[in-house]
Amino acid sequence: MPNIILVGTQWGDEGKGKIIDMITQDVDYVVRFQGGNNAGHTVVVDGRQFILHLVPSGILHEDKICVIGNGVVVDPEVLIEEIKSLKKKGIKVDTNLLISDQAHIIFPYHKMMDKLREAQKGKGKIGTTGRGIGPCYTDKASRCGIRLADLFNDSVFHDKLKENIDEKNTIFCKVYGCDGFSFDEVYKQYKKYRQYLKKHICNCSQVLNDAIAIGKSILFEGAQGTFLDIDHGTYPFVTSSNSTAGGAVIGTGVGPKRIDKVIGVAKAYTTRVGEGPFPTEFSSVMMEKIRTKGKEFGATTGRPRRCGWFDAVLVKHSVRLNSIDEIVITKLDVLDECKKIKICVGYRIGKRLIRYFPSDIGSLWRCKPVYEELPGWYQDTTRITKYENLPQKALKYLNRISELIGAGISIVSVGSDRKQAFKV
Ligand code: IMP
């Protein structure tokens, strides 16, 4: 089995959790490489729903090794809770879960900073998940972040935490006029986490490269989506990590030559949580209809997702950015009751027609979608188990998407259960 990177091709929430779960059956390792508990991967197994925020979805398969890579930011409190809750549900979480010692730690001051910055931005806010993701990556880039390895070295941890809390408390007090954190309390709280995390800590790059050397295969599980990537997304309305395929090599220490395949996941329409431009966003009636049918509420924050038509310009750009070999289309069934279905094939900016995704936010805000319209199939697809049994009009829709984005479709999903998906 090859080493595969799987990424979201839109703004996240493409239904990656379920597809990762399907592919996991054929690999030995499942690895998270970026983001943190801003992610929420939903997997339904025999009617039981699991929402995973930090632990790779592969944990639901007992014989797989799951790794949290160095590119991930880890909130130990959330991670420990997630481990406990999985164990309660009878899922094995032992040395089958490994965490890079180079992963950065989220502290309470990161979460507070996230919320304060958002509040101060007012109308210009990003709409973050408030999990402290951005401020933690900020510290990583500023070279004052604290990594998991530091937690296990008493004097290093003490000094780094002291320096950080002193600096952050000054900012909380002088910039935001609020109280900060007690060093002693945070120090004591985080030292307690050691006993829970110790057996999971690893050298991620070594573990994965050693595994590849003996013929094991790896699935790199992307979180968020291409257009939330800090470099390639709709900046500044993005997350703070590289959610595109390149992030997998940086975020794990496995070189690019070891990657065999990149799979992109796209919803049959588009959604976005948080602020930022969204050219194909529905107006209110259609928004409500698709949001309700698609249960489009954030798995992490419960926020209603913004919904819109499939944007082929956006996904085509994604295919190029990620070197996508094949595409998975999810939630096709959500469009079952649409009489007409639109696909965005270009944008109009003033009088100009463009067929590429603009990189500057100013142009993006002004993009008006140019649509191609196809007839809907108006038929229930949730019980279909073979690609060729899909209604002709649904096949036409999928073929047109594939043609426009320049990638072949490999899997189609028509419901949340493991069984409601088939290969093309
Ligand atoms: P942050 O990652 O919490 O800093 O949030 C930055 C932006 O990314 C916000 O618009 C969030 O709604 C969005 N975001 C972060 N994680 C996810 C996700 O897993 N799915 C969808 N959107 C996300």
JSON list of N, CA, C and O and ligand atoms in Angstrom, two decimals, residues 11-13 16 38-41 114 126-135 223-225 228 237-240 272-275 300 303 305, ligand 1:
[
{"chain": "A", "resi": 11, "resn": "TRP", "atom": "N", "xyz": [-12.97, 24.61, 2.28]},
{"chain": "A", "resi": 11, "resn": "TRP", "atom": "CA", "xyz": [-12.67, 25.33, 3.52]},
{"chain": "A", "resi": 11, "resn": "TRP", "atom": "C", "xyz": [-12.82, 24.44, 4.75]},
{"chain": "A", "resi": 11, "resn": "TRP", "atom": "O", "xyz": [-13.26, 24.88, 5.81]},
{"chain": "A", "resi": 12, "resn": "GLY", "atom": "N", "xyz": [-12.52, 23.16, 4.60]},
{"chain": "A", "resi": 12, "resn": "GLY", "atom": "CA", "xyz": [-12.66, 22.23, 5.73]},
{"chain": "A", "resi": 12, "resn": "GLY", "atom": "C", "xyz": [-14.05, 21.65, 5.78]},
{"chain": "A", "resi": 12, "resn": "GLY", "atom": "O", "xyz": [-14.94, 22.02, 4.99]},
{"chain": "A", "resi": 13, "resn": "ASP", "atom": "N", "xyz": [-14.23, 20.69, 6.70]},
{"chain": "A", "resi": 13, "resn": "ASP", "atom": "CA", "xyz": [-15.52, 20.03, 6.89]},
{"chain": "A", "resi": 13, "resn": "ASP", "atom": "C", "xyz": [-16.01, 19.32, 5.63]},
{"chain": "A", "resi": 13, "resn": "ASP", "atom": "O", "xyz": [-17.21, 19.24, 5.37]},
{"chain": "A", "resi": 16, "resn": "LYS", "atom": "N", "xyz": [-13.91, 14.52, 5.66]},
{"chain": "A", "resi": 16, "resn": "LYS", "atom": "CA", "xyz": [-12.65, 13.75, 5.56]},
{"chain": "A", "resi": 16, "resn": "LYS", "atom": "C", "xyz": [-12.63, 12.57, 6.53]},
{"chain": "A", "resi": 16, "resn": "LYS", "atom": "O", "xyz": [-12.09, 11.52, 6.22]},
{"chain": "A", "resi": 38, "resn": "ASN", "atom": "N", "xyz": [-8.88, 22.52, 16.83]},
{"chain": "A", "resi": 38, "resn": "ASN", "atom": "CA", "xyz": [-9.84, 23.31, 16.02]},
{"chain": "A", "resi": 38, "resn": "ASN", "atom": "C", "xyz": [-10.55, 22.37, 15.05]},
{"chain": "A", "resi": 38, "resn": "ASN", "atom": "O", "xyz": [-11.62, 22.67, 14.54]},
{"chain": "A", "resi": 39, "resn": "ALA", "atom": "N", "xyz": [-9.95, 21.20, 14.79]},
{"chain": "A", "resi": 39, "resn": "ALA", "atom": "CA", "xyz": [-10.53, 20.23, 13.87]},
{"chain": "A", "resi": 39, "resn": "ALA", "atom": "C", "xyz": [-11.59, 19.39, 14.56]},
{"chain": "A", "resi": 39, "resn": "ALA", "atom": "O", "xyz": [-11.59, 19.26, 15.78]},
{"chain": "A", "resi": 40, "resn": "GLY", "atom": "N", "xyz": [-12.47, 18.83, 13.78]},
{"chain": "A", "resi": 40, "resn": "GLY", "atom": "CA", "xyz": [-13.48, 17.92, 14.33]},
{"chain": "A", "resi": 40, "resn": "GLY", "atom": "C", "xyz": [-13.83, 16.91, 13.26]},
{"chain": "A", "resi": 40, "resn": "GLY", "atom": "O", "xyz": [-14.52, 17.23, 12.31]},
{"chain": "A", "resi": 41, "resn": "HIS", "atom": "N", "xyz": [-13.27, 15.71, 13.37]},
{"chain": "A", "resi": 41, "resn": "HIS", "atom": "CA", "xyz": [-13.54, 14.68, 12.36]},
{"chain": "A", "resi": 41, "resn": "HIS", "atom": "C", "xyz": [-14.61, 13.73, 12.87]},
{"chain": "A", "resi": 41, "resn": "HIS", "atom": "O", "xyz": [-14.45, 13.07, 13.89]},
{"chain": "A", "resi": 114, "resn": "ASP", "atom": "N", "xyz": [-6.40, 34.36, 21.96]},
{"chain": "A", "resi": 114, "resn": "ASP", "atom": "CA", "xyz": [-7.22, 34.10, 20.77]},
{"chain": "A", "resi": 114, "resn": "ASP", "atom": "C", "xyz": [-8.54, 34.87, 20.89]},
{"chain": "A", "resi": 114, "resn": "ASP", "atom": "O", "xyz": [-8.97, 35.60, 19.98]},
{"chain": "A", "resi": 126, "resn": "ILE", "atom": "N", "xyz": [-11.81, 37.06, 12.47]},
{"chain": "A", "resi": 126, "resn": "ILE", "atom": "CA", "xyz": [-11.61, 35.92, 11.57]},
{"chain": "A", "resi": 126, "resn": "ILE", "atom": "C", "xyz": [-12.70, 34.88, 11.80]},
{"chain": "A", "resi": 126, "resn": "ILE", "atom": "O", "xyz": [-13.07, 34.13, 10.90]},
{"chain": "A", "resi": 127, "resn": "GLY", "atom": "N", "xyz": [-13.22, 34.86, 13.03]},
{"chain": "A", "resi": 127, "resn": "GLY", "atom": "CA", "xyz": [-14.20, 33.81, 13.37]},
{"chain": "A", "resi": 127, "resn": "GLY", "atom": "C", "xyz": [-13.48, 32.54, 13.76]},
{"chain": "A", "resi": 127, "resn": "GLY", "atom": "O", "xyz": [-13.85, 31.45, 13.34]},
{"chain": "A", "resi": 128, "resn": "THR", "atom": "N", "xyz": [-12.41, 32.66, 14.55]},
{"chain": "A", "resi": 128, "resn": "THR", "atom": "CA", "xyz": [-11.62, 31.48, 14.93]},
{"chain": "A", "resi": 128, "resn": "THR", "atom": "C", "xyz": [-12.44, 30.56, 15.84]},
{"chain": "A", "resi": 128, "resn": "THR", "atom": "O", "xyz": [-13.50, 30.96, 16.35]},
{"chain": "A", "resi": 129, "resn": "THR", "atom": "N", "xyz": [-11.91, 29.38, 16.08]},
{"chain": "A", "resi": 129, "resn": "THR", "atom": "CA", "xyz": [-12.59, 28.43, 16.96]},
{"chain": "A", "resi": 129, "resn": "THR", "atom": "C", "xyz": [-12.34, 28.78, 18.43]},
{"chain": "A", "resi": 129, "resn": "THR", "atom": "O", "xyz": [-12.91, 28.15, 19.32]},
{"chain": "A", "resi": 130, "resn": "GLY", "atom": "N", "xyz": [-11.45, 29.72, 18.68]},
{"chain": "A", "resi": 130, "resn": "GLY", "atom": "CA", "xyz": [-11.17, 30.15, 20.06]},
{"chain": "A", "resi": 130, "resn": "GLY", "atom": "C", "xyz": [-10.36, 29.13, 20.85]},
{"chain": "A", "resi": 130, "resn": "GLY", "atom": "O", "xyz": [-10.32, 29.18, 22.09]},
{"chain": "A", "resi": 131, "resn": "ARG", "atom": "N", "xyz": [-9.71, 28.22, 20.15]},
{"chain": "A", "resi": 131, "resn": "ARG", "atom": "CA", "xyz": [-8.96, 27.15, 20.84]},
{"chain": "A", "resi": 131, "resn": "ARG", "atom": "C", "xyz": [-7.49, 27.49, 21.09]},
{"chain": "A", "resi": 131, "resn": "ARG", "atom": "O", "xyz": [-6.71, 26.63, 21.50]},
{"chain": "A", "resi": 132, "resn": "GLY", "atom": "N", "xyz": [-7.10, 28.70, 20.77]},
{"chain": "A", "resi": 132, "resn": "GLY", "atom": "CA", "xyz": [-5.71, 29.12, 21.02]},
{"chain": "A", "resi": 132, "resn": "GLY", "atom": "C", "xyz": [-4.73, 28.70, 19.94]},
{"chain": "A", "resi": 132, "resn": "GLY", "atom": "O", "xyz": [-3.51, 28.77, 20.13]},
{"chain": "A", "resi": 133, "resn": "ILE", "atom": "N", "xyz": [-5.28, 28.27, 18.81]},
{"chain": "A", "resi": 133, "resn": "ILE", "atom": "CA", "xyz": [-4.43, 27.74, 17.73]},
{"chain": "A", "resi": 133, "resn": "ILE", "atom": "C", "xyz": [-3.46, 28.81, 17.19]},
{"chain": "A", "resi": 133, "resn": "ILE", "atom": "O", "xyz": [-2.25, 28.61, 17.14]},
{"chain": "A", "resi": 134, "resn": "GLY", "atom": "N", "xyz": [-4.03, 29.95, 16.78]},
{"chain": "A", "resi": 134, "resn": "GLY", "atom": "CA", "xyz": [-3.21, 31.02, 16.19]},
{"chain": "A", "resi": 134, "resn": "GLY", "atom": "C", "xyz": [-2.11, 31.49, 17.14]},
{"chain": "A", "resi": 134, "resn": "GLY", "atom": "O", "xyz": [-0.93, 31.51, 16.78]},
{"chain": "A", "resi": 135, "resn": "PRO", "atom": "N", "xyz": [-2.46, 31.86, 18.39]},
{"chain": "A", "resi": 135, "resn": "PRO", "atom": "CA", "xyz": [-1.42, 32.32, 19.31]},
{"chain": "A", "resi": 135, "resn": "PRO", "atom": "C", "xyz": [-0.35, 31.26, 19.60]},
{"chain": "A", "resi": 135, "resn": "PRO", "atom": "O", "xyz": [0.82, 31.60, 19.81]},
{"chain": "A", "resi": 223, "resn": "ALA", "atom": "N", "xyz": [-6.18, 18.11, 8.26]},
{"chain": "A", "resi": 223, "resn": "ALA", "atom": "CA", "xyz": [-7.31, 18.74, 8.96]},
{"chain": "A", "resi": 223, "resn": "ALA", "atom": "C", "xyz": [-7.57, 20.09, 8.29]},
{"chain": "A", "resi": 223, "resn": "ALA", "atom": "O", "xyz": [-6.75, 20.58, 7.52]},
{"chain": "A", "resi": 224, "resn": "GLN", "atom": "N", "xyz": [-8.73, 20.67, 8.57]},
{"chain": "A", "resi": 224, "resn": "GLN", "atom": "CA", "xyz": [-9.18, 21.90, 7.89]},
{"chain": "A", "resi": 224, "resn": "GLN", "atom": "C", "xyz": [-9.20, 21.66, 6.37]},
{"chain": "A", "resi": 224, "resn": "GLN", "atom": "O", "xyz": [-9.41, 20.54, 5.97]},
{"chain": "A", "resi": 225, "resn": "GLY", "atom": "N", "xyz": [-8.93, 22.69, 5.58]},
{"chain": "A", "resi": 225, "resn": "GLY", "atom": "CA", "xyz": [-9.00, 22.52, 4.13]},
{"chain": "A", "resi": 225, "resn": "GLY", "atom": "C", "xyz": [-8.02, 23.46, 3.45]},
{"chain": "A", "resi": 225, "resn": "GLY", "atom": "O", "xyz": [-7.46, 24.37, 4.09]},
{"chain": "A", "resi": 228, "resn": "LEU", "atom": "N", "xyz": [-8.01, 27.20, 3.92]},
{"chain": "A", "resi": 228, "resn": "LEU", "atom": "CA", "xyz": [-7.72, 27.70, 5.27]},
{"chain": "A", "resi": 228, "resn": "LEU", "atom": "C", "xyz": [-6.21, 27.64, 5.52]},
{"chain": "A", "resi": 228, "resn": "LEU", "atom": "O", "xyz": [-5.74, 27.93, 6.62]},
{"chain": "A", "resi": 237, "resn": "PHE", "atom": "N", "xyz": [-8.28, 35.25, 6.42]},
{"chain": "A", "resi": 237, "resn": "PHE", "atom": "CA", "xyz": [-9.37, 34.41, 6.95]},
{"chain": "A", "resi": 237, "resn": "PHE", "atom": "C", "xyz": [-9.00, 32.93, 6.81]},
{"chain": "A", "resi": 237, "resn": "PHE", "atom": "O", "xyz": [-9.60, 32.18, 6.03]},
{"chain": "A", "resi": 238, "resn": "VAL", "atom": "N", "xyz": [-7.99, 32.55, 7.53]},
{"chain": "A", "resi": 238, "resn": "VAL", "atom": "CA", "xyz": [-7.40, 31.21, 7.42]},
{"chain": "A", "resi": 238, "resn": "VAL", "atom": "C", "xyz": [-7.06, 30.71, 8.81]},
{"chain": "A", "resi": 238, "resn": "VAL", "atom": "O", "xyz": [-7.17, 31.45, 9.79]},
{"chain": "A", "resi": 239, "resn": "THR", "atom": "N", "xyz": [-6.60, 29.47, 8.89]},
{"chain": "A", "resi": 239, "resn": "THR", "atom": "CA", "xyz": [-6.06, 28.99, 10.15]},
{"chain": "A", "resi": 239, "resn": "THR", "atom": "C", "xyz": [-4.54, 29.28, 10.14]},
{"chain": "A", "resi": 239, "resn": "THR", "atom": "O", "xyz": [-4.04, 29.91, 9.21]},
{"chain": "A", "resi": 240, "resn": "SER", "atom": "N", "xyz": [-3.81, 28.81, 11.13]},
{"chain": "A", "resi": 240, "resn": "SER", "atom": "CA", "xyz": [-2.41, 29.23, 11.24]},
{"chain": "A", "resi": 240, "resn": "SER", "atom": "C", "xyz": [-1.41, 28.16, 10.85]},
{"chain": "A", "resi": 240, "resn": "SER", "atom": "O", "xyz": [-0.22, 28.28, 11.13]},
{"chain": "A", "resi": 272, "resn": "ARG", "atom": "N", "xyz": [-18.39, 26.77, 4.51]},
{"chain": "A", "resi": 272, "resn": "ARG", "atom": "CA", "xyz": [-17.32, 27.50, 5.20]},
{"chain": "A", "resi": 272, "resn": "ARG", "atom": "C", "xyz": [-17.82, 27.90, 6.57]},
{"chain": "A", "resi": 272, "resn": "ARG", "atom": "O", "xyz": [-18.98, 28.31, 6.71]},
{"chain": "A", "resi": 273, "resn": "VAL", "atom": "N", "xyz": [-16.97, 27.76, 7.59]},
{"chain": "A", "resi": 273, "resn": "VAL", "atom": "CA", "xyz": [-17.31, 28.27, 8.93]},
{"chain": "A", "resi": 273, "resn": "VAL", "atom": "C", "xyz": [-16.40, 29.46, 9.19]},
{"chain": "A", "resi": 273, "resn": "VAL", "atom": "O", "xyz": [-15.26, 29.47, 8.79]},
{"chain": "A", "resi": 274, "resn": "GLY", "atom": "N", "xyz": [-16.92, 30.44, 9.88]},
{"chain": "A", "resi": 274, "resn": "GLY", "atom": "CA", "xyz": [-16.10, 31.62, 10.16]},
{"chain": "A", "resi": 274, "resn": "GLY", "atom": "C", "xyz": [-16.25, 32.64, 9.05]},
{"chain": "A", "resi": 274, "resn": "GLY", "atom": "O", "xyz": [-17.02, 32.46, 8.10]},
{"chain": "A", "resi": 275, "resn": "GLU", "atom": "N", "xyz": [-15.48, 33.73, 9.19]},
{"chain": "A", "resi": 275, "resn": "GLU", "atom": "CA", "xyz": [-15.64, 34.85, 8.25]},
{"chain": "A", "resi": 275, "resn": "GLU", "atom": "C", "xyz": [-14.79, 34.64, 7.00]},
{"chain": "A", "resi": 275, "resn": "GLU", "atom": "O", "xyz": [-14.06, 33.68, 6.90]},
{"chain": "A", "resi": 300, "resn": "THR", "atom": "N", "xyz": [-16.82, 21.13, 15.98]},
{"chain": "A", "resi": 300, "resn": "THR", "atom": "CA", "xyz": [-16.02, 21.62, 17.10]},
{"chain": "A", "resi": 300, "resn": "THR", "atom": "C", "xyz": [-16.77, 22.68, 17.90]},
{"chain": "A", "resi": 300, "resn": "THR", "atom": "O", "xyz": [-16.82, 22.64, 19.12]},
{"chain": "A", "resi": 303, "resn": "ARG", "atom": "N", "xyz": [-21.14, 25.89, 15.46]},
{"chain": "A", "resi": 303, "resn": "ARG", "atom": "CA", "xyz": [-21.60, 27.05, 14.69]},
{"chain": "A", "resi": 303, "resn": "ARG", "atom": "C", "xyz": [-22.24, 26.61, 13.37]},
{"chain": "A", "resi": 303, "resn": "ARG", "atom": "O", "xyz": [-21.77, 25.66, 12.74]},
{"chain": "A", "resi": 305, "resn": "ARG", "atom": "N", "xyz": [-22.76, 26.32, 9.58]},
{"chain": "A", "resi": 305, "resn": "ARG", "atom": "CA", "xyz": [-21.82, 26.54, 8.47]},
{"chain": "A", "resi": 305, "resn": "ARG", "atom": "C", "xyz": [-22.50, 27.34, 7.37]},
{"chain": "A", "resi": 305, "resn": "ARG", "atom": "O", "xyz": [-23.69, 27.15, 7.12]},
{"chain": "B", "resi": 1, "resn": "IMP", "atom": "P1", "xyz": [-8.60, 28.83, 14.05]},
{"chain": "B", "resi": 1, "resn": "IMP", "atom": "O1", "xyz": [-8.02, 27.64, 13.33]},
{"chain": "B", "resi": 1, "resn": "IMP", "atom": "O2", "xyz": [-9.35, 28.46, 15.28]},
{"chain": "B", "resi": 1, "resn": "IMP", "atom": "O3", "xyz": [-7.59, 29.90, 14.29]},
{"chain": "B", "resi": 1, "resn": "IMP", "atom": "O4", "xyz": [-9.70, 29.49, 13.09]},
{"chain": "B", "resi": 1, "resn": "IMP", "atom": "C1", "xyz": [-9.37, 30.14, 11.87]},
{"chain": "B", "resi": 1, "resn": "IMP", "atom": "C2", "xyz": [-10.41, 29.88, 10.78]},
{"chain": "B", "resi": 1, "resn": "IMP", "atom": "O5", "xyz": [-10.37, 28.51, 10.40]},
{"chain": "B", "resi": 1, "resn": "IMP", "atom": "C3", "xyz": [-11.84, 30.14, 11.22]},
{"chain": "B", "resi": 1, "resn": "IMP", "atom": "O6", "xyz": [-12.57, 30.63, 10.12]},
{"chain": "B", "resi": 1, "resn": "IMP", "atom": "C4", "xyz": [-12.36, 28.77, 11.60]},
{"chain": "B", "resi": 1, "resn": "IMP", "atom": "O7", "xyz": [-13.76, 28.67, 11.49]},
{"chain": "B", "resi": 1, "resn": "IMP", "atom": "C5", "xyz": [-11.65, 27.92, 10.56]},
{"chain": "B", "resi": 1, "resn": "IMP", "atom": "N1", "xyz": [-11.45, 26.53, 10.97]},
{"chain": "B", "resi": 1, "resn": "IMP", "atom": "C6", "xyz": [-10.53, 26.06, 11.84]},
{"chain": "B", "resi": 1, "resn": "IMP", "atom": "N2", "xyz": [-10.62, 24.73, 11.96]},
{"chain": "B", "resi": 1, "resn": "IMP", "atom": "C7", "xyz": [-11.60, 24.34, 11.13]},
{"chain": "B", "resi": 1, "resn": "IMP", "atom": "C8", "xyz": [-12.15, 23.07, 10.77]},
{"chain": "B", "resi": 1, "resn": "IMP", "atom": "O8", "xyz": [-11.72, 22.01, 11.24]},
{"chain": "B", "resi": 1, "resn": "IMP", "atom": "N3", "xyz": [-13.14, 23.08, 9.85]},
{"chain": "B", "resi": 1, "resn": "IMP", "atom": "C9", "xyz": [-13.60, 24.23, 9.29]},
{"chain": "B", "resi": 1, "resn": "IMP", "atom": "N4", "xyz": [-13.13, 25.44, 9.59]},
{"chain": "B", "resi": 1, "resn": "IMP", "atom": "C10", "xyz": [-12.13, 25.49, 10.50]}
]
